[in-house]
Short mmCIF file of C-alpha atoms and ligand atoms in Angstrom, two decimals:
data_model
loop_
_atom_site.label_atom_id
_atom_site.label_comp_id
_atom_site.label_asym_id
_atom_site.label_seq_id
_atom_site.Cartn_x
_atom_site.Cartn_y
_atom_site.Cartn_z
CA MET P 1 -34.34 1.43 7.11
CA LYS P 2 -32.14 -0.60 4.82
CA ASN P 3 -30.94 2.55 3.14
CA ASP P 4 -30.31 4.22 6.46
CA THR P 5 -27.94 1.47 7.42
CA TRP P 6 -26.21 1.62 4.06
CA GLY P 7 -25.95 5.37 4.46
CA ARG P 8 -24.18 4.88 7.78
CA VAL P 9 -21.94 2.17 6.39
CA LYS P 10 -21.04 4.48 3.53
CA GLN P 11 -19.93 7.14 5.99
CA GLN P 12 -17.68 4.61 7.70
CA LEU P 13 -16.29 3.55 4.36
CA LEU P 14 -15.58 7.16 3.49
CA GLU P 15 -13.28 7.23 6.48
CA THR P 16 -11.50 3.99 5.72
CA VAL P 17 -11.08 4.27 1.96
CA GLY P 18 -10.55 8.03 1.67
CA ARG P 19 -12.41 10.63 -0.33
CA ASN P 20 -11.12 9.73 -3.76
CA ASN P 21 -11.88 6.06 -3.55
CA TYR P 22 -15.17 6.81 -1.92
CA ALA P 23 -16.32 9.15 -4.66
CA ASN P 24 -15.25 6.83 -7.43
CA TRP P 25 -16.19 3.44 -6.18
CA ILE P 26 -18.45 3.52 -3.15
CA GLU P 27 -20.75 6.42 -3.80
CA PRO P 28 -22.16 5.01 -7.07
CA LEU P 29 -23.09 1.68 -5.43
CA GLN P 30 -26.72 1.12 -4.67
CA LEU P 31 -27.79 -1.49 -2.19
CA GLN P 32 -30.65 -3.42 -3.75
CA LYS P 33 -31.43 -6.09 -1.23
CA VAL P 34 -30.03 -8.48 1.32
CA ASP P 35 -31.22 -11.93 0.54
CA ASN P 36 -30.06 -15.28 1.90
CA GLY P 37 -26.98 -13.68 3.37
CA ILE P 38 -26.07 -12.00 0.09
CA ALA P 39 -25.96 -8.22 -0.03
CA GLN P 40 -26.70 -7.23 -3.60
CA PHE P 41 -25.55 -3.96 -5.05
CA SER P 42 -26.11 -2.47 -8.45
CA VAL P 43 -23.20 -0.80 -10.20
CA PRO P 44 -23.13 1.13 -13.47
CA THR P 45 -20.45 -0.85 -15.33
CA SER P 46 -18.86 -4.26 -15.26
CA PHE P 47 -15.46 -2.64 -15.06
CA MET P 48 -16.60 -1.06 -11.85
CA ALA P 49 -18.12 -4.29 -10.60
CA ASN P 50 -14.79 -6.05 -11.08
CA TRP P 51 -12.84 -3.28 -9.49
CA VAL P 52 -15.04 -3.00 -6.44
CA THR P 53 -15.13 -6.76 -6.03
CA ARG P 54 -11.38 -6.99 -6.12
CA ASN P 55 -10.59 -3.98 -4.01
CA PHE P 56 -13.40 -3.13 -1.67
CA SER P 57 -15.65 -6.12 -1.14
CA ASP P 58 -13.96 -7.22 2.07
CA GLN P 59 -14.20 -3.80 3.63
CA ILE P 60 -17.79 -3.34 2.55
CA LEU P 61 -18.73 -6.71 3.93
CA SER P 62 -17.08 -6.22 7.27
CA HIS P 63 -18.68 -2.81 7.76
CA LEU P 64 -22.07 -4.22 6.83
CA LYS P 65 -21.65 -7.05 9.32
CA ALA P 66 -20.51 -4.67 12.02
CA SER P 67 -23.69 -2.66 11.46
CA GLY P 68 -25.80 -5.72 12.01
CA VAL P 69 -26.62 -6.55 8.40
CA PRO P 70 -26.98 -10.34 8.11
CA ALA P 71 -24.68 -10.70 5.12
CA SER P 72 -21.95 -13.22 4.48
CA ARG P 73 -21.24 -12.19 0.91
CA VAL P 74 -21.49 -9.15 -1.31
CA GLU P 75 -22.42 -9.15 -4.97
CA PHE P 76 -22.22 -6.41 -7.56
CA LYS P 77 -24.56 -6.54 -10.50
CA VAL P 78 -24.41 -4.28 -13.51
CA GLU P 79 -27.54 -2.28 -13.92
CA ALA P 80 -28.23 0.17 -16.65
CA VAL P 81 -27.95 3.45 -14.83
CA ARG P 82 -28.01 6.68 -16.75
CA SER P 83 -24.49 7.95 -17.15
CA ALA P 84 -25.33 11.30 -15.63
CA ASP P 85 -25.90 9.47 -12.40
CA THR P 86 -22.37 8.37 -12.03
CA LEU P 87 -20.84 11.49 -13.42
CA SER P 88 -21.79 13.51 -10.41
CA THR P 89 -19.10 12.26 -8.10
CA GLY P 90 -18.52 15.65 -6.58
CA SER P 91 -20.65 15.45 -3.49
CA ASP P 92 -20.92 12.87 -0.78
CA GLN P 93 -24.60 13.36 -0.35
CA ALA P 94 -26.01 13.08 -3.81
CA PRO P 95 -29.56 14.40 -3.98
CA ALA P 96 -32.31 11.87 -4.35
CA LYS P 97 -32.49 10.89 -7.96
CA THR P 98 -35.94 11.82 -9.11
CA PRO P 99 -36.76 11.42 -12.79
CA ALA P 100 -36.72 15.17 -13.05
CA SER P 101 -33.21 15.56 -11.73
CA LEU P 102 -32.08 12.71 -13.93
CA SER P 103 -33.23 14.32 -17.11
CA ALA P 104 -31.89 17.65 -15.99
CA GLN P 105 -28.47 16.16 -15.40
CA ALA P 106 -28.51 14.28 -18.68
CA ALA P 107 -29.12 17.47 -20.62
CA PRO P 108 -26.46 18.37 -23.15
CA VAL P 109 -23.32 19.83 -21.71
CA THR P 110 -23.57 23.56 -21.35
CA GLU P 111 -21.07 26.11 -20.18
CA GLU P 112 -22.28 25.82 -16.61
CA ALA P 113 -22.30 22.03 -16.54
CA GLU P 114 -20.84 20.46 -13.44
CA LEU P 115 -17.41 19.10 -14.15
CA PRO P 116 -17.19 15.40 -13.49
CA GLY P 117 -13.87 15.61 -11.71
CA ALA P 118 -12.70 13.94 -8.56
CA PRO P 119 -13.21 15.86 -5.33
CA LEU P 120 -10.26 17.86 -4.09
CA ASP P 121 -8.75 17.19 -0.72
CA ALA P 122 -9.08 20.38 1.30
CA ARG P 123 -5.85 19.67 3.18
CA PHE P 124 -3.78 19.56 0.00
CA THR P 125 -2.94 23.24 -0.25
CA PHE P 126 0.26 25.16 -0.88
CA ASP P 127 0.13 26.32 2.72
CA ASN P 128 0.33 22.76 3.92
CA PHE P 129 3.09 21.78 1.55
CA VAL P 130 6.53 21.74 3.11
CA VAL P 131 9.21 22.75 0.66
CA GLY P 132 12.70 21.28 0.74
CA LYS P 133 15.48 20.66 -1.69
CA PRO P 134 13.98 17.49 -3.21
CA ASN P 135 10.72 19.17 -4.17
CA GLU P 136 11.54 22.86 -4.56
CA LEU P 137 11.55 22.80 -8.34
CA ALA P 138 8.25 20.97 -8.58
CA HIS P 139 6.78 23.33 -6.02
CA ALA P 140 7.99 26.40 -7.89
CA ALA P 141 6.60 25.11 -11.17
CA ALA P 142 3.28 24.32 -9.54
CA ARG P 143 3.10 27.80 -8.01
CA ARG P 144 3.86 29.34 -11.33
CA VAL P 145 1.09 27.44 -13.10
CA ALA P 146 -1.33 28.27 -10.29
CA GLU P 147 -0.69 31.97 -10.81
CA GLY P 148 -2.49 31.72 -14.12
CA GLY P 149 -1.73 34.25 -16.81
CA PRO P 150 -0.43 33.23 -20.19
CA VAL P 151 0.38 29.55 -20.42
CA THR P 152 4.14 29.33 -20.51
CA PHE P 153 4.73 25.62 -20.30
CA ASN P 154 2.26 23.09 -21.48
CA PRO P 155 1.91 20.56 -20.11
CA LEU P 156 3.42 20.77 -16.68
CA PHE P 157 4.52 17.19 -16.10
CA LEU P 158 5.22 16.23 -12.49
CA TYR P 159 6.71 12.89 -11.76
CA GLY P 160 8.18 10.99 -8.84
CA GLY P 161 7.80 7.97 -6.62
CA VAL P 162 4.80 7.08 -4.51
CA GLY P 163 3.83 9.44 -1.73
CA LEU P 164 6.15 12.29 -2.63
CA GLY P 165 3.43 14.89 -3.06
CA LYS P 166 2.30 14.80 -6.70
CA THR P 167 -1.39 14.64 -5.91
CA HIS P 168 -0.94 17.18 -3.14
CA LEU P 169 0.62 19.68 -5.54
CA MET P 170 -2.03 19.13 -8.18
CA HIS P 171 -4.84 19.74 -5.72
CA ALA P 172 -2.99 22.80 -4.45
CA ILE P 173 -2.87 24.20 -7.98
CA ALA P 174 -6.57 23.55 -8.43
CA HIS P 175 -7.45 25.24 -5.12
CA GLU P 176 -5.32 28.23 -5.91
CA ILE P 177 -6.67 28.72 -9.41
CA GLN P 178 -10.19 28.50 -8.14
CA VAL P 179 -9.54 31.01 -5.40
CA ARG P 180 -8.05 33.47 -7.87
CA ASP P 181 -10.82 33.10 -10.37
CA PRO P 182 -13.82 31.02 -9.39
CA LYS P 183 -15.06 31.03 -12.96
CA THR P 184 -12.11 29.03 -14.24
CA ARG P 185 -13.18 25.55 -15.17
CA VAL P 186 -10.67 23.24 -13.56
CA LEU P 187 -11.03 19.54 -14.09
CA TYR P 188 -8.94 17.25 -11.94
CA LEU P 189 -9.16 13.50 -12.29
CA SER P 190 -7.00 10.41 -12.27
CA ALA P 191 -6.10 8.71 -15.52
CA GLU P 192 -8.09 5.79 -14.25
CA GLN P 193 -11.20 7.94 -14.00
CA PHE P 194 -10.50 9.35 -17.42
CA MET P 195 -10.56 5.83 -18.78
CA TYR P 196 -13.64 4.94 -16.82
CA ARG P 197 -15.55 7.92 -18.16
CA PHE P 198 -14.32 7.28 -21.67
CA VAL P 199 -15.48 3.65 -21.57
CA GLN P 200 -18.78 4.75 -20.12
CA ALA P 201 -19.28 7.33 -22.86
CA LEU P 202 -18.52 4.71 -25.49
CA ARG P 203 -20.96 2.32 -23.96
CA ASP P 204 -23.69 4.90 -23.61
CA ARG P 205 -22.98 6.32 -27.07
CA GLN P 206 -22.26 9.71 -25.59
CA MET P 207 -18.89 10.36 -27.10
CA MET P 208 -19.95 13.75 -28.37
CA ASP P 209 -20.80 14.85 -24.85
CA PHE P 210 -17.60 13.39 -23.56
CA LYS P 211 -15.48 15.19 -26.12
CA GLN P 212 -17.34 18.43 -25.66
CA LEU P 213 -16.99 18.27 -21.92
CA PHE P 214 -13.27 17.60 -21.90
CA ARG P 215 -12.67 20.26 -24.49
CA SER P 216 -14.62 22.85 -22.53
CA VAL P 217 -12.31 23.09 -19.55
CA ASP P 218 -9.73 25.77 -18.89
CA VAL P 219 -7.38 23.60 -16.91
CA LEU P 220 -7.15 19.84 -17.19
CA MET P 221 -5.28 17.81 -14.61
CA VAL P 222 -4.73 14.11 -15.06
CA ASP P 223 -3.13 12.30 -12.14
CA ASP P 224 -1.12 9.07 -12.46
CA VAL P 225 -1.12 9.04 -16.23
CA GLN P 226 0.99 5.87 -16.30
CA PHE P 227 -2.29 4.07 -15.75
CA ILE P 228 -3.34 4.46 -19.38
CA ALA P 229 -0.17 2.81 -20.68
CA GLY P 230 -1.13 -0.21 -22.75
CA LYS P 231 -4.77 0.88 -22.96
CA ASP P 232 -4.85 1.78 -26.59
CA SER P 233 -8.17 3.43 -27.23
CA THR P 234 -8.00 5.40 -24.00
CA GLN P 235 -4.57 6.67 -25.04
CA GLU P 236 -5.92 7.62 -28.41
CA GLU P 237 -8.72 9.64 -26.86
CA PHE P 238 -6.39 11.18 -24.33
CA PHE P 239 -4.10 12.24 -27.14
CA HIS P 240 -6.90 13.99 -28.99
CA THR P 241 -8.19 15.70 -25.86
CA PHE P 242 -4.68 16.81 -25.05
CA ASN P 243 -4.05 18.26 -28.49
CA ALA P 244 -7.38 20.01 -28.63
CA LEU P 245 -6.72 21.75 -25.32
CA VAL P 246 -3.15 22.69 -26.16
CA ASP P 247 -4.36 24.18 -29.42
CA GLN P 248 -6.81 26.31 -27.50
CA GLY P 249 -4.06 27.46 -25.17
CA LYS P 250 -5.54 25.70 -22.16
CA GLN P 251 -3.27 24.58 -19.33
CA ILE P 252 -2.68 20.88 -18.83
CA ILE P 253 -1.06 19.36 -15.78
CA ILE P 254 -0.07 15.72 -15.71
CA SER P 255 1.49 13.51 -13.09
CA ALA P 256 3.08 10.09 -13.33
CA ASP P 257 5.29 7.82 -11.32
CA ARG P 258 8.12 8.18 -13.83
CA ALA P 259 9.39 10.38 -16.64
CA PRO P 260 7.40 10.39 -19.89
CA GLY P 261 10.10 8.52 -21.80
CA GLU P 262 10.17 5.76 -19.22
CA ILE P 263 6.52 4.87 -19.26
CA LYS P 264 6.31 1.51 -21.00
CA ASP P 265 3.54 0.88 -23.51
CA LEU P 266 2.80 4.53 -23.93
CA GLU P 267 2.63 5.62 -27.55
CA ASP P 268 5.66 7.53 -28.74
CA ARG P 269 3.61 10.46 -30.00
CA ILE P 270 2.12 10.84 -26.52
CA LYS P 271 5.51 10.59 -24.88
CA SER P 272 6.87 13.33 -27.07
CA ARG P 273 3.80 15.48 -26.50
CA LEU P 274 4.23 15.10 -22.76
CA GLN P 275 7.86 16.11 -23.01
CA CYS P 276 7.00 19.31 -24.83
CA GLY P 277 6.23 21.31 -21.73
CA LEU P 278 8.06 21.42 -18.46
CA VAL P 279 9.00 18.09 -16.96
CA VAL P 280 9.96 18.25 -13.29
CA ASP P 281 10.49 15.49 -10.81
CA LEU P 282 9.97 15.17 -7.11
CA HIS P 283 13.10 13.60 -5.71
CA PRO P 284 13.03 11.14 -2.84
CA THR P 285 12.81 13.03 0.43
CA ASP P 286 15.93 13.87 2.37
CA TYR P 287 16.31 14.00 6.11
CA GLU P 288 15.69 17.74 6.40
CA LEU P 289 12.49 17.62 4.38
CA ARG P 290 11.18 14.69 6.36
CA LEU P 291 11.92 16.45 9.60
CA GLY P 292 10.25 19.61 8.33
CA ILE P 293 7.12 17.72 7.37
CA LEU P 294 7.03 15.92 10.71
CA GLN P 295 7.43 19.17 12.64
CA THR P 296 4.62 20.81 10.74
CA LYS P 297 2.28 17.89 11.22
CA ALA P 298 3.22 17.41 14.85
CA GLU P 299 2.33 21.04 15.49
CA ASN P 300 -1.18 20.35 14.24
CA TYR P 301 -1.51 17.23 16.32
CA ARG P 302 -0.31 19.01 19.41
CA ALA P 303 -3.13 21.49 19.04
CA GLN P 304 -5.53 18.62 18.63
CA TYR P 305 -4.31 16.40 21.45
CA LYS P 306 -3.71 18.97 24.14
CA GLY P 307 -1.64 17.91 27.10
CA LEU P 308 0.29 15.18 25.35
CA VAL P 309 3.93 15.18 26.32
CA PHE P 310 6.31 14.81 23.45
CA ALA P 311 9.90 13.81 24.19
CA ASP P 312 12.80 15.45 22.40
CA GLY P 313 14.38 13.51 19.61
CA VAL P 314 11.36 11.49 18.58
CA LEU P 315 10.73 13.40 15.39
CA GLU P 316 14.41 13.25 14.51
CA PHE P 317 14.33 9.53 15.10
CA LEU P 318 11.36 9.08 12.78
CA ALA P 319 12.82 11.31 10.08
CA HIS P 320 15.97 9.28 10.21
CA ARG P 321 14.36 5.86 10.18
CA ILE P 322 11.31 6.17 7.94
CA THR P 323 12.69 7.02 4.56
CA THR P 324 10.17 5.39 2.27
CA ASN P 325 7.63 8.07 1.55
CA VAL P 326 5.70 10.91 3.10
CA ARG P 327 2.47 8.98 3.30
CA VAL P 328 4.12 6.36 5.52
CA LEU P 329 5.72 9.08 7.57
CA GLU P 330 2.38 10.79 8.13
CA GLY P 331 0.72 7.51 8.97
CA ALA P 332 3.37 6.78 11.56
CA LEU P 333 2.93 10.12 13.26
CA MET P 334 -0.83 9.85 13.27
CA ARG P 335 -0.66 6.41 14.82
CA LEU P 336 1.80 7.59 17.43
CA PHE P 337 -0.45 10.42 18.59
CA ALA P 338 -3.56 8.29 18.54
CA PHE P 339 -1.87 5.52 20.48
CA ALA P 340 -0.33 7.83 23.06
CA SER P 341 -3.59 9.60 23.73
CA LEU P 342 -5.45 6.31 23.94
CA VAL P 343 -3.18 4.78 26.55
CA GLY P 344 -2.42 8.12 28.16
CA ARG P 345 1.30 7.86 27.86
CA GLU P 346 4.07 10.25 27.00
CA ILE P 347 5.41 10.07 23.46
CA THR P 348 8.91 8.79 23.99
CA MET P 349 11.44 6.93 21.89
CA GLU P 350 10.37 3.67 23.54
CA LEU P 351 6.74 4.28 22.79
CA ALA P 352 7.59 5.07 19.17
CA GLN P 353 9.61 1.91 18.83
CA GLU P 354 6.86 -0.17 20.34
CA CYS P 355 3.97 1.36 18.50
CA LEU P 356 5.69 1.62 15.12
CA ALA P 357 7.62 -1.65 15.17
CA ASP P 358 6.14 -2.87 11.89
CA ILE P 359 6.79 0.35 9.99
CA LEU P 360 10.31 0.65 11.35
CA LYS P 361 11.05 -2.92 10.41
CA ALA P 362 9.74 -2.47 6.88
CA SER P 363 11.86 0.65 6.44
CA ASP P 364 14.87 -1.25 7.62
CA ARG P 365 15.30 -2.97 4.30
CA LYS P 366 18.77 -2.02 3.23
CA VAL P 367 19.97 -2.04 -0.31
CA THR P 368 22.94 -4.35 -0.89
CA VAL P 369 25.87 -3.92 -3.22
CA GLU P 370 24.84 -7.13 -4.98
CA GLU P 371 21.38 -5.76 -5.65
CA ILE P 372 22.87 -2.57 -7.04
CA GLN P 373 25.17 -4.54 -9.32
CA ARG P 374 22.29 -6.61 -10.59
CA ARG P 375 20.03 -3.63 -11.28
CA VAL P 376 22.72 -1.61 -12.95
CA SER P 377 23.79 -4.45 -15.22
CA GLU P 378 20.18 -5.02 -16.21
CA HIS P 379 19.75 -1.36 -16.94
CA TYR P 380 22.78 -1.19 -19.22
CA SER P 381 22.25 -4.69 -20.57
CA ILE P 382 25.64 -6.01 -19.60
CA ARG P 383 26.44 -9.29 -17.91
CA LEU P 384 26.58 -9.34 -14.15
CA SER P 385 29.89 -11.19 -14.38
CA ASP P 386 31.36 -8.26 -16.33
CA MET P 387 30.47 -5.97 -13.46
CA ILE P 388 33.02 -7.68 -11.26
CA GLY P 389 35.28 -8.93 -14.06
CA PRO P 390 38.45 -7.31 -15.43
CA ARG P 391 37.19 -5.83 -18.73
CA ARG P 392 37.85 -2.13 -19.09
CA VAL P 393 36.00 -1.11 -22.26
CA ARG P 394 33.88 1.95 -21.67
CA SER P 395 30.58 0.11 -22.26
CA ILE P 396 31.33 -1.96 -19.18
CA ALA P 397 33.55 0.31 -17.13
CA ARG P 398 30.96 3.09 -17.06
CA PRO P 399 28.10 0.97 -15.70
CA ARG P 400 30.56 -0.45 -13.20
CA GLN P 401 31.35 3.07 -12.01
CA VAL P 402 27.65 3.84 -11.75
CA ALA P 403 27.22 0.78 -9.56
CA MET P 404 30.15 1.85 -7.40
CA TYR P 405 28.72 5.32 -7.05
CA LEU P 406 25.32 3.99 -6.03
CA SER P 407 26.94 1.55 -3.59
CA LYS P 408 28.68 4.46 -1.93
CA GLN P 409 25.47 6.48 -1.85
CA LEU P 410 22.97 3.88 -0.82
CA THR P 411 24.85 1.48 1.42
CA SER P 412 26.98 2.04 4.47
CA ARG P 413 29.90 0.10 2.98
CA SER P 414 33.30 1.72 2.99
CA LEU P 415 35.34 2.24 -0.20
CA PRO P 416 37.61 -0.79 0.45
CA GLU P 417 34.56 -2.96 1.19
CA ILE P 418 32.94 -1.84 -2.05
CA GLY P 419 36.16 -2.49 -3.95
CA ARG P 420 36.26 -6.05 -2.63
CA ARG P 421 32.74 -6.68 -3.92
CA PHE P 422 33.75 -5.47 -7.35
CA GLY P 423 36.19 -8.28 -7.97
CA GLY P 424 38.77 -7.19 -5.43
CA ARG P 425 39.44 -3.71 -6.80
CA ASP P 426 41.44 -1.15 -4.87
CA HIS P 427 39.66 1.57 -2.88
CA THR P 428 41.28 4.26 -5.03
CA THR P 429 39.65 2.73 -8.10
CA VAL P 430 36.29 2.95 -6.37
CA MET P 431 36.93 6.55 -5.35
CA HIS P 432 37.87 7.44 -8.91
CA GLY P 433 34.67 5.82 -10.18
CA VAL P 434 32.50 7.64 -7.66
CA ARG P 435 34.05 10.99 -8.57
CA ARG P 436 33.71 10.35 -12.28
CA ILE P 437 29.97 9.68 -11.95
CA GLU P 438 29.53 12.73 -9.75
CA GLU P 439 31.13 14.86 -12.46
CA LEU P 440 29.25 13.26 -15.32
CA GLN P 441 25.94 13.89 -13.63
CA THR P 442 26.50 17.60 -13.84
CA THR P 443 27.51 17.60 -17.49
CA ASP P 444 25.58 14.71 -19.00
CA SER P 445 21.84 14.82 -18.54
CA GLN P 446 21.44 11.22 -19.67
CA MET P 447 23.77 10.13 -16.89
CA PHE P 448 21.83 12.21 -14.40
CA GLU P 449 18.56 10.61 -15.49
CA ASP P 450 20.02 7.10 -15.41
CA VAL P 451 21.39 7.50 -11.92
CA GLU P 452 18.19 9.06 -10.63
CA MET P 453 16.07 6.32 -12.10
CA LEU P 454 18.28 3.58 -10.71
CA ARG P 455 18.33 5.21 -7.31
CA ARG P 456 14.57 5.43 -7.28
CA ALA P 457 14.17 1.82 -8.37
CA LEU P 458 16.60 0.64 -5.70
CA GLU P 459 15.01 2.65 -2.94
CA ALA P 460 11.48 1.62 -3.84
P1 LIG W 1 1.75 11.07 -4.53
O1 LIG W 1 0.54 11.58 -5.26
O2 LIG W 1 3.03 11.59 -5.06
O3 LIG W 1 1.76 9.58 -4.38
P2 LIG W 1 0.56 12.50 -2.32
O4 LIG W 1 0.49 13.84 -2.93
O5 LIG W 1 -0.69 11.71 -2.25
O6 LIG W 1 1.68 11.63 -3.05
O7 LIG W 1 1.23 12.64 -0.88
C1 LIG W 1 1.12 11.63 0.10
C2 LIG W 1 0.88 12.27 1.44
O8 LIG W 1 2.04 12.95 1.86
C3 LIG W 1 -0.23 13.28 1.41
O9 LIG W 1 -0.97 13.20 2.59
C4 LIG W 1 0.48 14.61 1.33
O10 LIG W 1 -0.23 15.65 1.95
C5 LIG W 1 1.77 14.32 2.07
N1 LIG W 1 2.90 15.09 1.57
C6 LIG W 1 3.72 14.76 0.55
N2 LIG W 1 4.68 15.69 0.38
C7 LIG W 1 4.45 16.64 1.30
C8 LIG W 1 5.10 17.88 1.63
N3 LIG W 1 6.17 18.31 0.97
N4 LIG W 1 4.59 18.60 2.65
C9 LIG W 1 3.51 18.16 3.34
N5 LIG W 1 2.86 17.01 3.08
C10 LIG W 1 3.32 16.25 2.07
MG1 LIG W 2 -1.04 10.54 -6.14
#
C-alpha cells in the first residue's frame, strides 16, 4: 500500500524533475515509513542525502501530500545499501531486489556488465537537432564522431552556454553509435555522477571495480565537466581514466559550459589534456536558428493539438524576443500550446504576450554600455576610469575598443551615443574601434576568444 503510493508519487516526480534527475536522485530513494508526520527515506550516501534535501525535498513533500500521505516533513537517512543497487540507474522500474539479484549484480565486472550511465533522452537525436550557423561546427564534429571509425580527435570537447544543445548533441552521438553497432559500449554520464560513483567506490572499497568498469568502455562521455573543478581527488581519478582510455584509442567526448582553459580550479594537466583534441563551441543562438527550432517544434505540437489556430507572426515574435537559450524557448512554446488548448483560444500575439509575460519580461534585460565597460575592464585588469579617460597606450586603448565593439553589438545605442559614454569621444573614433576589433578577430585567435567570452558573459 505504502509502496504503491510511493510508486505513484515517483511517477509524478519523474515528470516534474525529468529523466536525468529522476534516475540519479529519486529512483534510489526508498520510503521506509511515515511516522508522526515525518516521511523517512533511506539513501545510499550522505552526499546524496544532502543533495536531495537541498534540491528535491519540497517537491517530494508536496507530491506526497497531494497523494494523501500525512507527512509534513521529509527526512533522508543514510543506509548501507550495496553499491550495485544504486549503480543500476538505467531503468525506471528496477526489479525487486531479492538477495539473489543483489549478489548477481555485485559480481565482478565482466564484459557484459551493465554500464552505470545515465539514461539517454530519446528525443535528443540528430534528426531533432536543428542546425544553424551558431552550432554547425559542433554539429559537424558530433556527426563525425558518431560515424565511428578510427578516432581522429580525442577528446571531442563541446562547450557553450546553458541550453544551447550540448547534452542534446552528446545523447545524439550515443544513439547513433549504438544504432550503428549495438555492441559498442557507450557510457554517458555527467561529471557529477562520475564524482558520485567515484566517492561511492571509495567508500565501498570497490576502486578496482570502478577503474575496471571505466576502462572497459569504448566511448566515454562526460557532461558538464566544469563540475569537477576544485574537487581534487575526483579530478585525479578522472585524469587517470581519461589517459587510460586515450592510450587504448577509445573515444572520449566532454562537454562544459566554457573552454578548457577558462575552467577555474581545474588542474593544468587536465586542461591541456582536454585541449589536445578538437575543441568546438556552441555559439549563442541567432534569430534564424531560434526561428528554425520554433518552427520544427511547433510542427510537432500542431500534430498533437489538432485544430489549434496559430496566427502568423507569433513564432517570429518569440524568436525575436526570447534570446536567452533554447530550453527557455521550448518551454515558452510548450506553455503557449498547453494554455491555448486549455482555454480553447487561438494562438495570437496577444495570447502569447499574456501567457508568457514573465518569460518575456525576464528576456527583456538589456545590456548597458556601463556594464560592458565594467566587464571589459575587469577582464583586462584595467581601471574603469581609464576606459573613459584620455590615455592612448595600447594596453588601455585595445580594451576600450573591445568595449566599444561590444556596445555596438549588444546595445541599440548609436555610434555618437556610444562615443559620449566613452568620455565624449567622436563617433568616428568609435567606428574605427569597432572596425579594428572586427579585423583583429579574424587574425588573432586570442582576440576572438576574448570577445566571445565577454559576449557570453554579458548575455548570460
Ligand atoms: P545544454 O546541455 O547545452 O545546457 P541541452 O542540450 O540540454 O542544453 O538543450 C536544451 C534544450 O534545448 C533541449 O531540450 C534540446 O533538445 C533543445 N535544443 C538545443 N539546441 C537545439 C537545436 N539546435 N535543435 C533542437 N533542439 C535544441
Ligand atoms: Mg546539458
